[in-house]
XYZ file of C-alpha atoms in Angstrom:
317
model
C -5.930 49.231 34.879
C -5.804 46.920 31.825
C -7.033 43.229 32.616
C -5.106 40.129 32.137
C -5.851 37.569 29.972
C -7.268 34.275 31.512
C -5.196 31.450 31.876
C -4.682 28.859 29.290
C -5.454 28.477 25.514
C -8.639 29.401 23.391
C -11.136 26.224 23.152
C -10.460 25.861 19.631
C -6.717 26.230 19.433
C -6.683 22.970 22.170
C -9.340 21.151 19.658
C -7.053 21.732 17.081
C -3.910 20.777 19.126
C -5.523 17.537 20.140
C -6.383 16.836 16.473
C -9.929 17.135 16.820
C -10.318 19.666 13.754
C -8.855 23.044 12.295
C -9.417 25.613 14.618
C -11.764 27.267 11.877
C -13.981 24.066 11.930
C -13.215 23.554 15.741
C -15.485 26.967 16.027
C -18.381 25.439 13.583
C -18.360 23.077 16.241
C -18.296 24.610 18.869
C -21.108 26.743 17.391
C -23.533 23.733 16.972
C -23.027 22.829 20.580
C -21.042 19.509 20.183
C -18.315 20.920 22.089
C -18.440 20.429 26.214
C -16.483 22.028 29.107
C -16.767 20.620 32.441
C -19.893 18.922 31.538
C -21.552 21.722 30.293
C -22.156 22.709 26.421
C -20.602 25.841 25.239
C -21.971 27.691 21.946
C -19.064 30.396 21.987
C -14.812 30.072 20.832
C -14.564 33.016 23.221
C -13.326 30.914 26.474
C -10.200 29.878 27.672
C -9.508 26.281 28.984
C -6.685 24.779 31.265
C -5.322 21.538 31.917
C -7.727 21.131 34.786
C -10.864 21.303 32.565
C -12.374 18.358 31.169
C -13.417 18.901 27.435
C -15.289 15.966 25.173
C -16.688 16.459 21.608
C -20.560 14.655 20.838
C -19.649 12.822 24.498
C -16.257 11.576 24.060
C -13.329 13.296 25.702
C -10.349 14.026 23.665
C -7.286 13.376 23.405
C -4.341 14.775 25.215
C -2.475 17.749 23.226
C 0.260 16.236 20.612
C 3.943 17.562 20.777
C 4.589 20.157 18.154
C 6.029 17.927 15.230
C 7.352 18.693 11.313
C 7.091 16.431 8.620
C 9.093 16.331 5.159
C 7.007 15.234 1.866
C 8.457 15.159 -1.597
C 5.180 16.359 -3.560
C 4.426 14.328 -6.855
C 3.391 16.761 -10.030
C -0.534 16.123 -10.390
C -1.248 16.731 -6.309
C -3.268 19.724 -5.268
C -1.983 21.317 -1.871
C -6.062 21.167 -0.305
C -7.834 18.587 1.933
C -10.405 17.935 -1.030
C -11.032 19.166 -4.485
C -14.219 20.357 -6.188
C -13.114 19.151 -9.916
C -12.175 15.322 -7.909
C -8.361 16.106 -8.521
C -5.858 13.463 -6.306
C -4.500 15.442 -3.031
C -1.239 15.437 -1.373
C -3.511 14.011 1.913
C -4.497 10.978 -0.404
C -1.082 9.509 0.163
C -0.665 10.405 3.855
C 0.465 7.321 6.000
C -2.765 6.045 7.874
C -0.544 6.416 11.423
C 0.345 10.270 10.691
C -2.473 12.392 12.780
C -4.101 15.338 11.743
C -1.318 17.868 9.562
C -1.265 20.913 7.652
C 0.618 22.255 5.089
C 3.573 24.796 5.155
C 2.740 27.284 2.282
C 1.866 25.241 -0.893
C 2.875 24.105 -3.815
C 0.812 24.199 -7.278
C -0.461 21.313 -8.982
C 2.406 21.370 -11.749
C 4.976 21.919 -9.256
C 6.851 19.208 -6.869
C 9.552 18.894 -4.496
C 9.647 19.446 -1.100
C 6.456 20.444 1.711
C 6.380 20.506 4.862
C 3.653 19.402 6.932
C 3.200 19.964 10.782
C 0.100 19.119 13.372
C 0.530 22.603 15.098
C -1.080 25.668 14.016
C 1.789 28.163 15.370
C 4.396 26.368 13.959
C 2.474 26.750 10.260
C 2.274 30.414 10.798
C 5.362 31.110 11.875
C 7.299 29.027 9.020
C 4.925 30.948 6.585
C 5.880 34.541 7.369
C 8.411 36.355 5.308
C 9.525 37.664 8.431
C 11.374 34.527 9.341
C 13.793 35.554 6.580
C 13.747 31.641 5.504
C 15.204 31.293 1.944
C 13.153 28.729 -0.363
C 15.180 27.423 -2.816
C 13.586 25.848 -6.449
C 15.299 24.588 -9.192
C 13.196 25.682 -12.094
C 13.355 24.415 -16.305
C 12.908 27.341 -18.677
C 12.500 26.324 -22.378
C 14.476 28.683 -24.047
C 18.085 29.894 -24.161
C 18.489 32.896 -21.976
C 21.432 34.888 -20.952
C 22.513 35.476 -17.125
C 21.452 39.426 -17.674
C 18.290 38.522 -18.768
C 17.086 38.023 -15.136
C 18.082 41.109 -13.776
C 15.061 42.742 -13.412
C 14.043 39.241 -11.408
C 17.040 40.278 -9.310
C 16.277 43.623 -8.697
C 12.406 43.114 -7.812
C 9.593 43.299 -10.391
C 6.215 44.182 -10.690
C 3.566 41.630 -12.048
C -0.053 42.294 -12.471
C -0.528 45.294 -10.389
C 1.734 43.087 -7.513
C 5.224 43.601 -6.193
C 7.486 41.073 -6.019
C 10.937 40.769 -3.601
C 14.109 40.804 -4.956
C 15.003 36.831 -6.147
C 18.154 35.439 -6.336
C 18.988 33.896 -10.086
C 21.260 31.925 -10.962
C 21.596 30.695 -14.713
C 23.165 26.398 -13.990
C 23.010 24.863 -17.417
C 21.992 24.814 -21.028
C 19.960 21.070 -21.611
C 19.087 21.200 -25.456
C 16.127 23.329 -25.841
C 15.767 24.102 -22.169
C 17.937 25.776 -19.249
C 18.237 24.786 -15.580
C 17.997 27.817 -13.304
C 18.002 27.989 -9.344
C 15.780 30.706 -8.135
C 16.019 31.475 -3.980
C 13.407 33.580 -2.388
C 12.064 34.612 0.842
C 8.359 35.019 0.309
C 5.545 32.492 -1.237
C 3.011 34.329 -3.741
C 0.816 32.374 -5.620
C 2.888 30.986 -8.336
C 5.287 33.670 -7.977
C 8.379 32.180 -9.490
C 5.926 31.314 -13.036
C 4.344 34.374 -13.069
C 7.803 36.547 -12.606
C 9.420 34.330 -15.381
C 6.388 34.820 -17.825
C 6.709 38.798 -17.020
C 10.758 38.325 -18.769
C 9.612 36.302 -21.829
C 10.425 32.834 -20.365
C 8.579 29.962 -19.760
C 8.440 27.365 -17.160
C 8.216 23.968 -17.792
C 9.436 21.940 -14.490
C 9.750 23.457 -11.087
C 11.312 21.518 -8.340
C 11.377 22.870 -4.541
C 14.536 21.556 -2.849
C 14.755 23.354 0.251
C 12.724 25.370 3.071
C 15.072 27.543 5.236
C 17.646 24.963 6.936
C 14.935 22.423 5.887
C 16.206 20.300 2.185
C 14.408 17.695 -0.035
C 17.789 15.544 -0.734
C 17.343 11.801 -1.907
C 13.535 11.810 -0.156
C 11.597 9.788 -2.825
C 8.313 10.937 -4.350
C 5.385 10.583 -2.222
C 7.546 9.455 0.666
C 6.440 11.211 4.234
C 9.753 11.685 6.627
C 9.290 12.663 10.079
C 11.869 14.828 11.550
C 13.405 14.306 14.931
C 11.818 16.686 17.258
C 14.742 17.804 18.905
C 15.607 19.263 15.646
C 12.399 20.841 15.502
C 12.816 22.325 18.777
C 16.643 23.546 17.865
C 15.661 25.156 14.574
C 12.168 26.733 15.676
C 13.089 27.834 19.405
C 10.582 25.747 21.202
C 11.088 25.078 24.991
C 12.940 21.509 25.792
C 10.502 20.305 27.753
C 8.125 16.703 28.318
C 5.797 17.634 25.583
C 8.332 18.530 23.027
C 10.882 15.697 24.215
C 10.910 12.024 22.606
C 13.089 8.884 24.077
C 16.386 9.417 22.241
C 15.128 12.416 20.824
C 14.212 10.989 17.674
C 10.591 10.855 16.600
C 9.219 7.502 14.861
C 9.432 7.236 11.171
C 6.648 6.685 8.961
C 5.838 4.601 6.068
C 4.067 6.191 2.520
C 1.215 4.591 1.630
C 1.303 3.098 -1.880
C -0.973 4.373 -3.880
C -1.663 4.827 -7.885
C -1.254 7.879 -8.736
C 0.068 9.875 -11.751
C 3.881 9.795 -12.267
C 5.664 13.065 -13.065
C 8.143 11.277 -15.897
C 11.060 11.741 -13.013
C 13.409 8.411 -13.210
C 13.445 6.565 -8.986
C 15.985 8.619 -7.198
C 19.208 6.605 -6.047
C 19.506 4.860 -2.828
C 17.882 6.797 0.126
C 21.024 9.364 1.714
C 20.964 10.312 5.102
C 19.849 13.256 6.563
C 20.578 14.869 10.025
C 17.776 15.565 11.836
C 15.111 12.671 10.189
C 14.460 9.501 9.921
C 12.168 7.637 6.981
C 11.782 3.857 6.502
C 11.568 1.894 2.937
C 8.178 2.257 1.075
C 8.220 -1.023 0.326
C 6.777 -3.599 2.436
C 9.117 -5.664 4.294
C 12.362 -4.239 3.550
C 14.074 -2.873 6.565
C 14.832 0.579 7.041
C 17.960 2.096 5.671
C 20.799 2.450 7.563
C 21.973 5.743 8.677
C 25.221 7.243 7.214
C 27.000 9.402 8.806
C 28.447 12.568 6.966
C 25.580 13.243 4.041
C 23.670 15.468 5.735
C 24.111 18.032 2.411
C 21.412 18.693 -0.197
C 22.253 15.977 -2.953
C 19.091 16.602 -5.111
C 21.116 18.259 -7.934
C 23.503 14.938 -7.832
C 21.199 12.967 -9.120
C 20.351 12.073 -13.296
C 19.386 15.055 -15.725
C 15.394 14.647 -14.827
C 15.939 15.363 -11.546
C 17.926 18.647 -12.842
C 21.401 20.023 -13.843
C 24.195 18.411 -12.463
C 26.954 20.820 -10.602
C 30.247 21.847 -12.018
C-alpha cells in the first residue's frame, strides 16, 4: 500500500507564500531554528503545515498567504535581472514600488536588453510561465547592424546549434532597413541565456538593441520604462487556470495599481513613449506625483509598441 501525502503545503513553500523569504532561504531558516510550528521550533523543511497551525518567524507570526498575483515591468537597459549584484550594478528591484510585496522574476532579461518582465509573488506561477512546455511564444524586436537578406536567417528558422547547445526553431522575420541597421522580430518558445545574441552572432550578425514586447498573451504596449503595472487578477486566473475562488478573487476583480518609484538611473537613449494606451486586463497609474491616473479606453487592448517613433523600433507597413 503506498502512503498518502500529509495534508497541506511544505513549511517553506507557505513562508514563501506569505512573503517571508524564497523558499531556498525559507529552508536556511528554518535550518537555524528561527522558524516555529505550534509553539515549537522546527530544524527540518521536511513537514507539512495546514491552516490550523500557527507558524511565527524569530517570535512573530506571519502573515496570511497572498493571492497569486502577476505584475508587468518595462525593464530599462543597464538593470541586472538579480536581487543584488557583486560588481554594485543598479537592479530591476531598485525601482520596485515600496507597496509591491515580495516578487520574482519570470525568466530574465540581460543587462543590455529591455522591454517587458514579468514579476509574480508565487513560486508556481514562476515555474510554470518558465517552462517551454507552456508553448508561450516570446516575442523581441531585435536591431542588427548590418544589411541582411530574409534567407540569411534560415538556418535561425530551421534550428541551430551554438556552442555545443541546441537551439529551437525561431521564427524571423526581416521588418525594415534603418540606415546602417535592420529591424527584425524574432518569436520563440524557450529562454536560453542570451539565446537570441548568441544565435545571431553564430549567422554573422550583430545585435545592437533588443526589445521584449510580449510574453505569451502577455504584451509590453505603451507601458513606460521603469513603470510596474499590476494585472487584474481575474485575468491572471483566466489565462493561468487558477481556481475562482476567495483567495484569488478581488472586489471588481481588478487588483490595485501601483506607482514606480522615481529613481536616477541610467537612460537607454529611448525618446518617452506617447500617452499611456489601455490595456485589457491591467491597470497602472501616472509616475508622476499628483497627476491622476489615466483614463481607461476602451478598444486598444493590441500591442502598439511598434507604433511608436523609430527608437522604439520599425514602424509597420
Amino acid at each position: 500500500m503506498t502512503q498518502s501525502s500529509p495534508p497541506g503545503d511544505r513549511i517553506a513553500k507557505v513562508l514563501s507564500r506569505a512573503g517571508v523569504a524564497s523558499r531556498r532561504d525559507a529552508e536556511r531558516m528554518i535550518q537555524a531554528r528561527r522558524v516555529a510550528v505550534n509553539g515549537k521550533l522546527i530544524d527540518s523543511p521536511a513537514l507539512n503545515v495546514t491552516e490550523a497551525d500557527r507558524i511565527t518567524v524569530d517570535g512573530k507570526p506571519i502573515r496570511a498567504p497572498e493571492p497569486p498575483r502577476l505584475w508587468l515591468y518595462n525593464k530599462p537597459v543597464g538593470r541586472v535581472t538579480t536581487t543584488s549584484d557583486e560588481k554594485g550594478r543598479p537592479t530591476i528591484f531598485d525601482d520596485m514600488p515600496e507597496d509591491i510585496p515580495r516578487v520574482m522574476t519570470v525568466g530574465r532579461l540581460d543587462l543590455n536588453s529591455e522591454g517587458l518582465l514579468l514579476l509574480t509573488n508565487d513560486g508556481a506561477i514562476k515555474r510554470r510561465l518558465e517552462l517551454p512546455s507552456t508553448g508561450w511564444l516570446r516575442r523581441y524586436r531585435v536591431r542588427l547592424k548590418g544589411r541582411p537578406q530574409d534567407s540569411d536567417f534560415d538556418p535561425l528558422r530551421k534550428g541551430i546549434e551554438v556552442d555545443g547547445e541546441r537551439f529551437q526553431p525561431m521564427q524571423v522575420q526581416l521588418d525594415r532597413q534603418q540606415g546602417a541597421n535592420a529591424w527584425v522580430t524574432v518569436s520563440l518558445r524557450e529562454g536560453k541565456n542570451r539565446e537570441i545574441r548568441r544565435a545571431m552572432d553564430s549567422i554573422g550578425l550583430s545585435v545592437n538593441r533588443l526589445i521584449r514586447v510580449s510574453y505569451g498573451p502577455f504584451q509590453l504596449g505603451n507601458l513606460k520604462q521603469g513603470e510596474v503595472e499590476e494585472l487584474r487578477r481575474r485575468v491572471v486566473r483566466d489565462q493561468l487556470g487558477l481556481e475562482d475562488d476567495s483567495d484569488t478573487a478581488s472586489p471588481k476583480g481588478a487588483a490595485k495599481p501601483v506607482r514606480r518609484r522615481d529613481r536616477p538611473g541610467p537612460k537607454p537613449g529611448a525618446k518617452p513613449g506617447a500617452k499611456p494606451g489601455f490595456k485589457p486586463g491591467a491597470r497602472r497609474t501616472s509616475s508622476a506625483p499628483g497627476k491622476a491616473p489615466a483614463r481607461p479606453r476602451p478598444g486598444r487592448g493590441h500591442d502598439r509598441s511598434d507604433d511608436r517613433n523609430n527608437d522604439r523600433g520599425p514602424k509597420r507597413g
